[in-house]
Amino acid sequence: MKKLSLLCLCYLFACESGLTPPENVPSVANELSISAFLNPEEDTLRVLVLRARGLDEPPYVSDPLRYRVSGAMVSLEAAGNTVSFQEAINDPGVYWAPLRAEPGRTYLLRVKVNHLQKEATAEATVPGPFAITTYPPTPLKFGELLELKWQPSPYAVGYLLQFQYEWWRPRSPDRIFRTQEYWWGTIGNPTLKTEIRFDLYAPLFQRFNFIDSVEISPDIQVLIRALDEHYFKAAAVHKRADFWDEEEGLELFATQYSNFVGGRGIFGAFVERTVNFQIDSTYIYRQRPN
Amino acid sequence: MYHVDDQRFFFGALVPRVEFDLDNCIRDLSLKQTLTFTGLSNHTFTAGVQYHNLAYDLYVATNIVDYNPSIATPTIHELSPFAEEVWHLKPFLQLTAGLRLNYFSNLEKVALAPRLMLTTQIHPRHTIKLSAGRYHQNVITANTEEDVLAPYEVWVPLQKQHQLSSAWNLTAAWIAELSNEYSFRTEAYLKDLSNVGIMNRDRFLDSDPLLHQYDGKAWGFEIFAEKKSGRLTAWLGYHFNRTYLNIAGRRVAPGYYRKHTFNLTGEYNFHKKWSAGFSWILASGQPYQLVIGEYEAPLPDGSGGGGLIETPTDFYTYPPYHRLDVSFFRHFHKKNWHLTLYLQIQNLYFQKNYVYPDKHVFLNDLERTDKFALPILPTLGLRFNL
């Protein structure tokens, strides 16, 4: 019987599992990865030039400078004018130029790295400015919905709304800085939603069932950012993959969005508005259901 | 203590996040009416109409595919009037010409499908067939390109915005009835493929296309040999195939591609009451890609954008697939009924085959790549015939 068991075991494990590592693995060390975002509110454009990481190399976080690419020729073209960038002295791989992007204008970013024999280009169009038409009543009373409406931003295909405030439990020393983000947008949809009704308190109680009462900072900041196609796609893909990873333990299986030709990364654009408002009830007690 | 509580919510735009959900039920109602006219010597004319009513109760939702054609196309109608002329040129030579008109309601398209076949009997036991024709398909298989669906046979109808998948086929076949016991057949083919649908694996936004369509070519040959009678009956087949799709200026082998496939199937009758059968398959591995790196492209809020870097989808090939299944039968015969008790063992020698292409194999995690086909799978069953 023992011999039979042993034979069965040998039989079951006779075949190897897993693939044999192939010998012809292409190198990714020469692949460029670029990150740059136009914002008309800023007077400097910053371009980050990195190279890709092979899976046998250290992670980005452990050795970030290893992947910065120095000595690149970076330029930006728009309406026949070309702006050349210079590399930051104390920040290798970061290139900057004094530039104020104009809403509605299309820019072509060109990154050439001679020692890697790579050239990457990408285009982005800056969304137009927009005005907020409906503000929340200030101060906001407990239970009231925070309502915001704004005019559509030309060239924007998505919006990011970011609520920032602090909250804490009574008698607790922990103060919690809360950033709550809402993303939406549909590429090419002319009726893109430009309003939001936000219940400030419900998420706190819904997420933390054990909490009976909270105190909240009286000042709340809301950021509305109108995104161009490339920023929106990259963020949507990244944020959702990130969310999966955190909430469901899934690995990041997606090939991410990139608008560069000859390289990877994002050249995007956005315009943003910030609103501050106050609330009158900083101490809120949740009524338990009967 | 100071915490950061970061929550994100997403509206619209994104494909719903569903892990895996699958319903696949197709009700097929077919009606066919033909009219044959043999009034002219040497000519046989057939005309008719064929109607398919395909009701899809199908819902496919995975991380990347969210498809519910039962909303978009609850029922697909296929109407195909056809006409065929068989011209007996000589006693040993026959020409068949046909024309079929296909209407597919899911695509709202009409397509012509002409067919031509020349059959010549060069010997009482040897026949040569040459044929050319155009064929259309209004469904695609989703399982060949989607990891989660891979073990299932999932047919997905094309939608109105898609192009009809079509192919021009050229074939040449030699059929030999060597004796009453042995037969042999070989066939070579060339297919000019157009609008082959491949599921879009990188679909994240509603606006992203559900599938991409590509043109391509396929050619190859098949050899079949059969022993039809005696205590041992057996069937042997070999298929050589080359298929590629033109994707971004590159010839890419699709996920279902296998270069060589060899089959050997047989059954031996020991006795009137006992018999045994076997089936062995040996096939080339399917293509796969490796994740070989990653890149970073931070977003303005400093969070990490970026992603994975993969080889082309057909850069590597899985090890060959082979599997032996055996069956033992005990037959019970009575006047009016026939009962068979059988034991079937699939994958007898427990070969750990890679059944379906895992599309994201990590180079640094190869040894954990263990998505295998069937283990040893014994089945005991009864078959009852009246």
XYZ file of C-alpha atoms in Angstrom:
676
model
C 0.000 0.000 0.000
C 2.865 2.360 0.865
C 4.518 1.634 -2.473
C 1.280 2.353 -4.239
C 0.871 5.711 -2.436
C 4.445 6.669 -3.270
C 3.895 5.712 -6.886
C 0.743 7.816 -7.011
C 2.556 10.809 -5.520
C 5.436 10.520 -8.003
C 2.872 10.252 -10.761
C 0.974 13.348 -9.674
C 4.080 15.507 -9.458
C 5.800 14.037 -12.469
C 5.036 16.991 -14.716
C 6.685 20.323 -14.089
C 4.472 23.293 -13.374
C 5.137 26.812 -14.531
C 6.696 28.086 -17.709
C 10.396 28.011 -18.336
C 11.807 31.549 -18.520
C 12.522 32.336 -22.153
C 15.964 33.475 -23.227
C 14.900 36.084 -25.745
C 13.368 38.701 -23.488
C 13.353 42.137 -25.131
C 14.886 44.937 -23.079
C 12.699 47.865 -22.030
C 15.570 50.008 -20.727
C 15.443 52.323 -23.760
C 11.700 52.932 -23.570
C 10.803 56.523 -22.672
C 8.029 57.453 -20.267
C 6.967 61.104 -20.164
C 4.600 63.048 -17.968
C 3.530 66.649 -18.689
C 0.306 68.587 -18.056
C -0.648 72.020 -19.353
C -2.474 74.314 -16.947
C -3.257 77.932 -17.999
C -3.102 78.993 -14.337
C 0.607 78.241 -14.146
C 3.380 80.142 -15.879
C 5.844 77.234 -16.058
C 5.487 73.890 -17.755
C 7.309 70.985 -16.177
C 8.100 67.829 -18.146
C 9.254 64.660 -16.404
C 11.262 62.248 -18.578
C 11.779 58.721 -17.254
C 12.773 55.429 -18.733
C 10.882 52.180 -18.324
C 11.804 49.619 -15.701
C 12.565 45.988 -16.511
C 11.009 43.530 -14.082
C 14.469 42.458 -12.926
C 15.337 46.036 -11.851
C 14.568 47.717 -8.496
C 11.100 49.246 -8.088
C 10.633 52.919 -8.964
C 9.993 53.881 -5.347
C 13.216 52.381 -4.038
C 15.523 54.072 -6.523
C 13.647 56.827 -8.411
C 16.701 58.673 -9.725
C 17.907 55.543 -11.496
C 15.083 55.941 -13.989
C 15.327 59.700 -14.635
C 16.566 60.541 -18.137
C 19.033 63.408 -18.361
C 20.294 65.118 -21.489
C 16.998 65.055 -23.374
C 16.039 67.738 -25.905
C 12.536 68.863 -24.993
C 10.515 71.360 -26.993
C 6.943 72.549 -27.289
C 5.404 73.765 -30.534
C 2.218 75.769 -31.026
C 1.053 78.046 -33.836
C 4.476 78.037 -35.485
C 6.380 78.947 -32.317
C 8.774 76.573 -30.609
C 9.794 76.770 -26.964
C 12.892 74.880 -25.802
C 13.095 73.448 -22.296
C 16.067 73.267 -19.951
C 16.826 70.573 -17.447
C 16.461 71.505 -13.778
C 19.875 71.765 -12.128
C 19.040 69.860 -8.964
C 16.352 67.639 -10.369
C 17.645 65.382 -13.160
C 15.048 64.250 -15.675
C 12.840 67.287 -15.014
C 12.698 69.883 -17.817
C 11.007 73.256 -17.551
C 10.245 76.335 -19.597
C 8.408 79.587 -18.824
C 5.132 79.165 -20.603
C 1.522 80.130 -20.057
C -0.736 77.772 -21.973
C -3.654 79.324 -23.830
C -7.103 77.733 -23.587
C -8.268 76.190 -26.837
C -4.768 75.960 -28.292
C -3.162 72.686 -29.375
C 0.445 72.047 -28.343
C 2.920 69.490 -29.661
C 5.471 68.191 -27.158
C 8.644 66.649 -28.575
C 11.201 64.746 -26.490
C 14.391 63.536 -28.146
C 17.011 61.482 -26.306
C 20.079 60.904 -28.443
C 21.887 58.445 -26.190
C 18.802 56.204 -26.087
C 18.091 56.826 -29.786
C 14.467 57.648 -29.027
C 12.105 60.429 -29.996
C 8.585 60.737 -28.629
C 5.841 63.210 -29.518
C 2.342 63.922 -28.244
C -0.358 66.552 -28.702
C -2.752 68.131 -26.229
C -5.449 70.781 -26.494
C -6.057 72.994 -23.460
C -9.717 73.042 -22.299
C -11.440 76.401 -22.236
C -12.201 78.372 -19.053
C -15.519 77.859 -17.289
C -17.572 79.681 -14.683
C -19.411 78.238 -11.712
C -23.043 79.352 -11.938
C -24.614 77.811 -8.813
C -22.850 77.998 -5.491
C -23.885 76.207 -2.319
C -25.761 78.278 0.301
C -23.292 79.403 2.926
C -23.174 78.390 5.648
C -24.489 74.969 4.752
C -26.859 73.442 7.315
C -26.735 69.845 8.406
C -28.733 67.670 6.028
C -28.634 70.119 3.110
C -27.167 68.941 -0.147
C -24.225 70.813 -1.524
C -25.229 71.796 -5.047
C -22.784 73.037 -7.676
C -23.369 73.861 -11.324
C -20.972 75.249 -13.850
C -20.738 76.108 -17.527
C -19.325 73.436 -19.830
C -15.636 73.844 -20.506
C -14.806 73.743 -24.236
C -12.549 70.796 -25.194
C -13.105 69.105 -21.837
C -14.227 65.476 -21.963
C -14.314 64.805 -18.253
C -14.396 66.401 -14.832
C -12.736 65.747 -11.542
C -14.419 67.042 -8.387
C -12.399 66.937 -5.238
C -13.833 67.686 -1.776
C -11.343 68.285 0.993
C -12.138 68.683 4.679
C -11.138 67.410 8.076
C -13.204 65.395 10.492
C -12.677 63.741 13.838
C -14.591 61.793 16.428
C -15.427 63.631 19.656
C -12.865 62.982 22.363
C -10.533 61.359 19.825
C -7.069 62.816 19.193
C -7.068 61.573 15.573
C -7.812 64.178 12.956
C -8.616 62.811 9.543
C -8.004 64.757 6.395
C -10.550 63.593 3.892
C -10.149 63.843 0.136
C -13.153 62.672 -1.723
C -12.910 62.489 -5.497
C -15.559 62.149 -8.150
C -14.564 61.471 -11.723
C -16.828 61.385 -14.703
C -16.896 62.071 -18.359
C -17.718 60.462 -21.622
C -15.537 60.903 -24.612
C -17.382 62.693 -27.373
C -20.624 63.058 -25.404
C -21.971 66.594 -25.993
C -24.216 66.423 -22.915
C -21.478 65.959 -20.384
C -22.896 66.505 -16.892
C -21.855 69.839 -15.352
C -23.499 69.697 -11.961
C -23.280 67.739 -8.756
C -25.372 67.338 -5.602
C -23.239 66.148 -2.795
C -24.346 64.792 0.577
C -21.467 65.788 2.786
C -22.246 63.628 5.780
C -23.738 60.442 4.410
C -20.409 58.974 3.196
C -18.905 59.396 6.647
C -21.648 57.464 8.371
C -22.131 54.964 5.576
C -18.531 53.972 5.478
C -18.009 53.862 9.224
C -21.048 52.177 10.716
C -19.556 52.242 14.180
C -19.461 56.035 14.279
C -22.320 57.738 16.129
C -21.126 61.297 15.974
C -18.434 63.316 14.256
C -17.039 66.784 14.311
C -16.137 68.370 11.025
C -14.019 71.352 10.086
C -16.115 74.420 9.195
C -14.165 75.095 5.995
C -14.571 72.852 2.990
C -12.688 73.224 -0.263
C -14.032 71.994 -3.565
C -11.860 71.713 -6.652
C -13.481 71.393 -10.091
C -11.041 70.369 -12.768
C -12.006 70.149 -16.448
C -9.883 67.515 -18.161
C -8.807 67.017 -21.718
C -9.159 63.613 -23.358
C -5.674 62.374 -22.493
C -5.729 63.377 -18.839
C -9.192 61.918 -18.396
C -8.396 58.605 -20.035
C -5.110 58.174 -18.204
C -6.644 59.098 -14.855
C -9.731 56.968 -15.328
C -7.719 53.929 -16.259
C -5.177 54.466 -13.528
C -7.617 55.336 -10.765
C -9.858 52.431 -11.466
C -7.015 49.957 -11.628
C -5.717 51.468 -8.393
C -9.155 51.136 -6.830
C -9.381 47.491 -7.839
C -6.005 46.871 -6.368
C -6.915 48.433 -3.027
C -10.417 47.137 -2.663
C -10.294 43.763 -4.274
C -6.675 42.757 -4.199
C -6.494 42.483 -7.939
C -3.274 42.934 -9.784
C -2.981 45.746 -12.265
C -3.641 43.902 -15.485
C -4.411 46.778 -17.777
C -2.236 48.206 -20.447
C -2.454 51.842 -19.503
C -3.462 54.699 -21.710
C -0.709 56.644 -23.447
C -0.912 59.340 -26.110
C 2.788 59.442 -27.020
C 4.065 58.264 -30.364
C 7.520 56.718 -30.016
C 7.252 56.497 -26.224
C 4.828 56.090 -23.365
C 3.206 58.417 -20.889
C 0.748 61.284 -20.870
C 0.777 64.791 -22.263
C -2.498 66.228 -21.023
C -4.151 69.527 -20.165
C -6.701 70.876 -17.716
C -8.273 74.008 -16.274
C -9.574 74.220 -12.744
C -11.615 76.311 -10.331
C -11.602 76.154 -6.561
C -14.547 77.018 -4.281
C -14.425 77.406 -0.517
C -17.513 77.296 1.645
C -18.497 76.904 5.276
C -20.847 74.669 7.195
C -22.658 75.706 10.331
C -22.948 72.368 12.106
C -19.518 71.153 13.050
C -20.833 68.576 15.511
C -23.167 66.011 13.998
C -24.925 63.209 15.800
C -26.379 60.363 13.819
C -29.866 59.362 14.835
C -30.068 55.636 15.185
C -33.001 54.121 13.228
C -35.880 52.895 15.419
C -2.220 60.853 14.908
C -3.125 62.197 11.506
C -4.759 60.015 8.874
C -5.538 60.602 5.255
C -8.874 59.187 4.242
C -8.967 59.063 0.472
C -12.116 57.986 -1.302
C -12.840 57.924 -4.985
C -16.076 57.519 -6.831
C -16.585 57.039 -10.506
C -19.603 57.922 -12.567
C -20.598 56.954 -16.077
C -17.783 56.612 -18.543
C -16.279 53.452 -17.173
C -17.192 49.918 -17.990
C -18.926 48.467 -14.911
C -16.569 46.623 -12.632
C -17.802 43.063 -12.709
C -15.517 40.177 -11.979
C -17.192 37.458 -13.920
C -20.722 36.726 -14.939
C -21.770 34.542 -17.781
C -25.044 33.351 -19.239
C -24.870 31.708 -22.576
C -28.055 30.258 -23.940
C -28.884 30.367 -27.631
C -32.202 29.179 -29.015
C -31.865 28.314 -32.677
C -34.986 27.904 -34.783
C -34.208 26.964 -38.385
C -36.517 26.585 -41.338
C -35.394 25.468 -44.766
C -37.410 24.956 -47.914
C -35.909 23.728 -51.172
C -37.280 23.153 -54.628
C -35.388 20.885 -57.026
C -35.878 20.881 -60.787
C -34.450 18.011 -62.827
C -36.323 18.549 -66.117
C -33.216 19.294 -68.171
C -30.766 16.526 -68.937
C -27.378 16.930 -67.232
C -28.686 19.731 -65.065
C -30.109 19.810 -61.574
C -31.381 23.111 -60.325
C -32.134 23.717 -56.685
C -33.499 26.858 -55.139
C -34.743 27.595 -51.709
C -34.659 29.737 -48.674
C -33.207 29.218 -45.238
C -34.244 31.083 -42.143
C -32.531 31.123 -38.765
C -34.077 32.671 -35.713
C -31.386 32.940 -33.056
C -32.539 34.148 -29.663
C -29.562 35.067 -27.524
C -30.007 34.887 -23.819
C -26.414 35.882 -23.404
C -24.676 38.038 -20.880
C -20.933 38.237 -20.673
C -19.361 40.434 -18.057
C -15.767 40.253 -16.938
C -13.158 42.799 -16.002
C -12.781 43.843 -19.602
C -15.835 42.565 -21.406
C -19.298 43.730 -20.536
C -21.601 42.591 -23.223
C -25.288 42.051 -23.185
C -26.549 41.565 -26.712
C -29.913 40.463 -25.427
C -30.555 44.163 -24.847
C -29.152 45.364 -28.139
C -30.140 42.423 -30.281
C -32.546 40.146 -28.441
C -33.247 38.085 -31.532
C -31.185 37.744 -34.640
C -32.815 36.852 -37.907
C -30.780 35.330 -40.692
C -32.555 34.999 -44.000
C -30.725 33.286 -46.847
C -32.361 32.695 -50.211
C -30.129 30.517 -52.360
C -29.897 28.889 -55.758
C -27.641 26.090 -56.939
C -27.004 24.573 -60.339
C -25.330 21.176 -60.716
C -24.116 20.604 -64.235
C -23.115 17.019 -65.033
C -20.594 17.840 -67.758
C -19.384 14.268 -68.109
C -20.170 11.101 -66.191
C -17.040 11.747 -64.160
C -17.129 15.553 -64.123
C -19.549 17.786 -62.316
C -19.685 21.549 -61.886
C -21.687 23.119 -59.076
C -22.386 26.819 -59.043
C -24.339 28.458 -56.292
C -25.317 31.850 -55.049
C -26.538 32.683 -51.571
C -27.827 35.973 -50.305
C -27.311 36.450 -46.561
C -29.255 38.954 -44.528
C -28.133 39.439 -40.909
C -30.500 41.497 -38.794
C -27.934 42.238 -36.055
C -25.741 44.032 -38.592
C -28.586 45.143 -40.860
C -26.439 44.028 -43.759
C -26.980 41.968 -46.874
C -24.056 40.040 -48.327
C -23.587 37.868 -51.391
C -21.959 34.477 -51.029
C -21.099 32.945 -54.414
C -19.773 29.356 -54.483
C -18.226 27.257 -57.236
C -17.118 23.624 -57.068
C -15.637 21.262 -59.623
C -15.833 17.563 -58.779
C -14.085 14.952 -60.852
C -13.973 11.235 -60.233
C -10.592 10.277 -61.651
C -11.076 6.660 -60.574
C -14.045 4.791 -59.111
C -12.389 5.134 -55.714
C -10.710 8.536 -56.134
C -12.354 11.939 -56.306
C -10.843 15.400 -56.673
C -12.757 18.457 -55.540
C -11.802 22.057 -56.262
C -13.875 24.798 -54.770
C -13.983 28.534 -54.289
C -16.468 30.489 -52.298
C -17.212 33.392 -50.065
C -18.453 32.855 -46.529
C -19.808 35.284 -43.959
C -20.049 35.162 -40.200
C -22.049 37.451 -37.951
C -20.778 36.141 -34.610
C -17.319 35.884 -33.069
C -15.904 33.759 -30.286
C -14.985 35.747 -27.201
C -13.224 32.960 -25.361
C -10.121 32.820 -27.518
C -8.926 36.250 -26.453
C -10.327 36.564 -22.950
C -8.644 34.723 -20.105
C -11.679 34.310 -17.881
C -13.911 33.063 -20.653
C -11.292 30.772 -22.128
C -12.612 27.477 -20.762
C -16.061 28.204 -22.205
C -17.405 28.331 -25.708
C -18.786 31.852 -25.887
C -20.298 33.186 -29.080
C -20.873 36.900 -29.270
C -22.982 38.417 -32.062
C -21.542 41.365 -33.920
C -23.346 44.662 -33.536
C -24.673 47.170 -36.026
C -21.539 49.324 -35.937
C -19.290 46.371 -36.805
C -18.311 45.055 -40.186
C -19.430 41.603 -41.275
C -16.649 39.025 -40.953
C -16.029 37.391 -44.308
C -13.592 35.099 -46.054
C -12.805 33.967 -49.560
C -11.990 30.266 -49.413
C -10.069 28.275 -52.005
C -9.837 24.539 -51.387
C -8.508 21.491 -53.196
C -9.358 18.041 -51.874
C -8.483 14.453 -52.785
C -10.846 11.797 -51.415
C -9.826 8.167 -51.735
C -11.918 5.154 -50.750
C -8.936 2.811 -50.743
C -11.053 -0.215 -49.871
C -14.237 -0.975 -48.017
C -12.154 -0.812 -44.866
C -9.831 2.143 -45.423
C -10.408 5.685 -46.634
C -8.148 8.671 -47.019
C -8.763 12.357 -47.545
C -6.486 15.348 -47.860
C -7.413 18.950 -48.361
C -5.424 22.132 -48.855
C -6.959 25.535 -48.311
C -6.261 29.236 -48.596
C -8.470 31.779 -46.842
C -8.481 35.509 -47.349
C -9.959 36.803 -44.109
C -11.553 40.199 -43.649
C -12.914 41.944 -40.546
C -12.010 39.199 -38.113
C -13.247 40.371 -34.723
C -10.903 40.271 -31.743
C -12.183 41.348 -28.333
C -10.616 44.585 -27.145
C -8.706 43.494 -24.047
C -7.797 47.049 -23.058
C -11.357 48.328 -22.964
C -11.929 50.567 -19.974
C -14.209 53.328 -21.147
C -17.674 53.073 -22.618
C -16.346 54.890 -25.626
C -13.674 52.268 -26.244
C -14.629 49.764 -28.928
C -15.838 46.367 -27.788
C -13.736 44.670 -30.411
C -11.206 45.401 -33.106
C -11.545 43.991 -36.598
C -8.596 42.993 -38.735
C -7.892 41.409 -42.091
C -5.640 38.413 -42.447
C -4.759 35.176 -44.203
C -4.929 31.501 -43.343
C -3.602 28.544 -45.260
C -2.754 24.964 -44.570
C -3.702 21.396 -45.231
C -5.433 18.511 -43.481
C -4.914 14.770 -43.811
C -7.431 12.210 -42.578
C -7.122 8.438 -42.670
C -9.784 6.106 -41.389
C -10.132 2.407 -40.748
C -13.860 1.887 -40.798
C -14.445 -1.752 -40.012
C -12.962 -4.743 -38.234
C -12.328 -5.216 -34.552
C -10.192 -2.100 -34.526
C -11.664 1.069 -35.964
C -9.471 4.146 -35.944
C -9.226 7.655 -37.244
C -6.057 9.633 -37.752
C -5.866 13.308 -38.562
C -3.186 15.901 -39.052
C -3.715 19.596 -39.604
C -1.043 22.091 -40.582
C -2.157 25.679 -40.319
C -0.711 29.150 -40.692
C -2.901 32.086 -39.724
C -2.107 35.709 -39.225
C -3.949 38.987 -38.863
C -2.577 42.319 -40.032
C -2.410 44.423 -36.877
C -0.672 47.803 -36.992
C 1.502 46.783 -39.928
C 2.532 43.510 -38.285
C 1.501 39.943 -38.970
C 0.134 38.685 -35.665
C -0.984 35.139 -34.874
C -4.395 35.199 -33.141
C -4.863 33.694 -29.679
C -6.482 30.498 -30.995
C -3.627 29.732 -33.389
C -1.985 26.284 -33.384
C 0.485 25.403 -36.116
C 0.251 21.598 -35.931
C -2.557 19.406 -34.649
C -2.376 15.615 -34.646
C -5.289 13.392 -33.578
C -5.483 9.639 -33.203
C -8.740 8.033 -32.137
C -9.613 4.352 -32.013
C -11.926 1.737 -30.611
C -11.258 -1.971 -30.159
C -14.010 -4.519 -29.726
C -12.652 -7.347 -27.585
C -15.898 -9.154 -27.465
C -19.541 -8.543 -28.159
C -19.856 -7.406 -24.559
C -16.596 -5.519 -24.085
C -14.828 -2.741 -25.964
C -12.277 -0.032 -25.273
C -11.456 3.272 -26.907
C -8.775 5.904 -26.830
C -8.148 9.386 -28.139
C -4.772 11.099 -28.229
C -4.130 14.656 -29.309
C -0.814 16.382 -29.840
C -0.855 20.045 -30.855
C 1.474 23.009 -30.984
C 1.221 25.462 -28.113
C -0.750 28.653 -28.538
C 0.845 32.093 -28.583
C 1.150 34.222 -25.483
C 2.764 37.427 -24.353
C 4.867 38.324 -21.375
C 4.790 41.369 -19.164
C 8.425 42.397 -19.314
C 8.440 45.798 -17.656
C 6.529 48.780 -16.392
C 6.635 52.537 -16.762
C 5.610 55.497 -14.651
C 3.938 58.693 -15.799
C 2.645 60.530 -12.706
C -0.604 62.458 -12.892
C -0.742 66.087 -11.701
C -1.876 65.028 -8.222
C 1.308 62.979 -7.917
C -0.460 59.650 -8.041
C 1.189 57.075 -10.204
C 0.023 56.841 -13.750
C 1.776 54.415 -16.000
C 1.382 50.768 -16.676
C 2.776 47.515 -17.864
C 4.962 46.850 -20.871
C 4.202 43.675 -22.734
C 5.712 41.834 -25.638
C 3.533 41.505 -28.742
C 0.649 39.084 -28.152
C 2.227 36.270 -30.151
C 5.853 36.745 -29.095
C 6.086 33.437 -27.223
C 4.522 30.017 -27.632
C 3.235 27.757 -24.896
C 4.610 24.203 -24.699
C 2.833 21.648 -26.906
C -0.544 20.377 -25.810
C -1.029 16.627 -25.555
C -3.572 14.464 -23.824
C -4.698 10.847 -23.801
C -8.269 9.852 -22.995
C -9.283 6.210 -22.640
C -12.681 4.565 -22.295
C -13.883 1.089 -21.392
C -17.336 -0.124 -22.314
C -19.488 -3.017 -21.124
C -22.459 -3.593 -23.400
C -25.714 -5.259 -22.375
C -27.997 -6.221 -25.234
C -31.587 -7.298 -24.919
C -34.292 -7.590 -27.515
C -35.532 -4.047 -27.405
C -32.872 -2.137 -25.610
C -29.157 -1.641 -25.366
C -27.386 -0.557 -22.212
C -23.745 0.538 -22.065
C -21.839 0.954 -18.849
C -18.663 2.933 -19.396
C -15.632 4.234 -17.585
C -13.876 7.159 -19.224
C -10.582 8.572 -17.993
C -9.577 11.909 -19.434
C -5.949 13.044 -19.413
C -4.748 9.591 -18.364
C -1.100 10.518 -17.841
C -1.941 13.858 -16.175
C -0.267 16.176 -18.615
C -0.461 19.725 -17.259
C -1.446 21.477 -20.435
C -1.881 25.200 -20.773
C -5.391 25.202 -22.085
C -5.859 28.823 -22.841
C -3.603 31.773 -23.351
C -3.057 33.777 -20.204
C -2.647 37.236 -21.625
C -0.647 38.743 -18.818
C 2.093 36.381 -17.758
C 4.635 38.208 -15.637
C 8.234 37.503 -16.528
C 9.268 37.517 -12.874
C 6.422 35.240 -11.898
C 6.639 32.567 -14.548
C 6.923 29.672 -12.171
C 3.585 30.529 -10.650
C 1.908 30.405 -14.023
C -0.118 27.311 -13.535
C -3.354 27.677 -15.436
C -3.763 24.123 -16.546
C -6.334 22.054 -18.336
C -8.112 19.033 -16.971
C -6.518 16.886 -14.308
C -7.035 13.129 -14.467
C -10.787 12.993 -14.731
C -12.507 9.616 -14.447
C -16.176 9.426 -15.375
C -18.482 6.497 -14.795
C -21.641 6.512 -16.842
C -24.578 4.689 -18.302
C -25.988 5.000 -21.787
C -29.382 3.553 -22.536
C -30.804 3.112 -26.030
C -34.279 1.877 -26.840
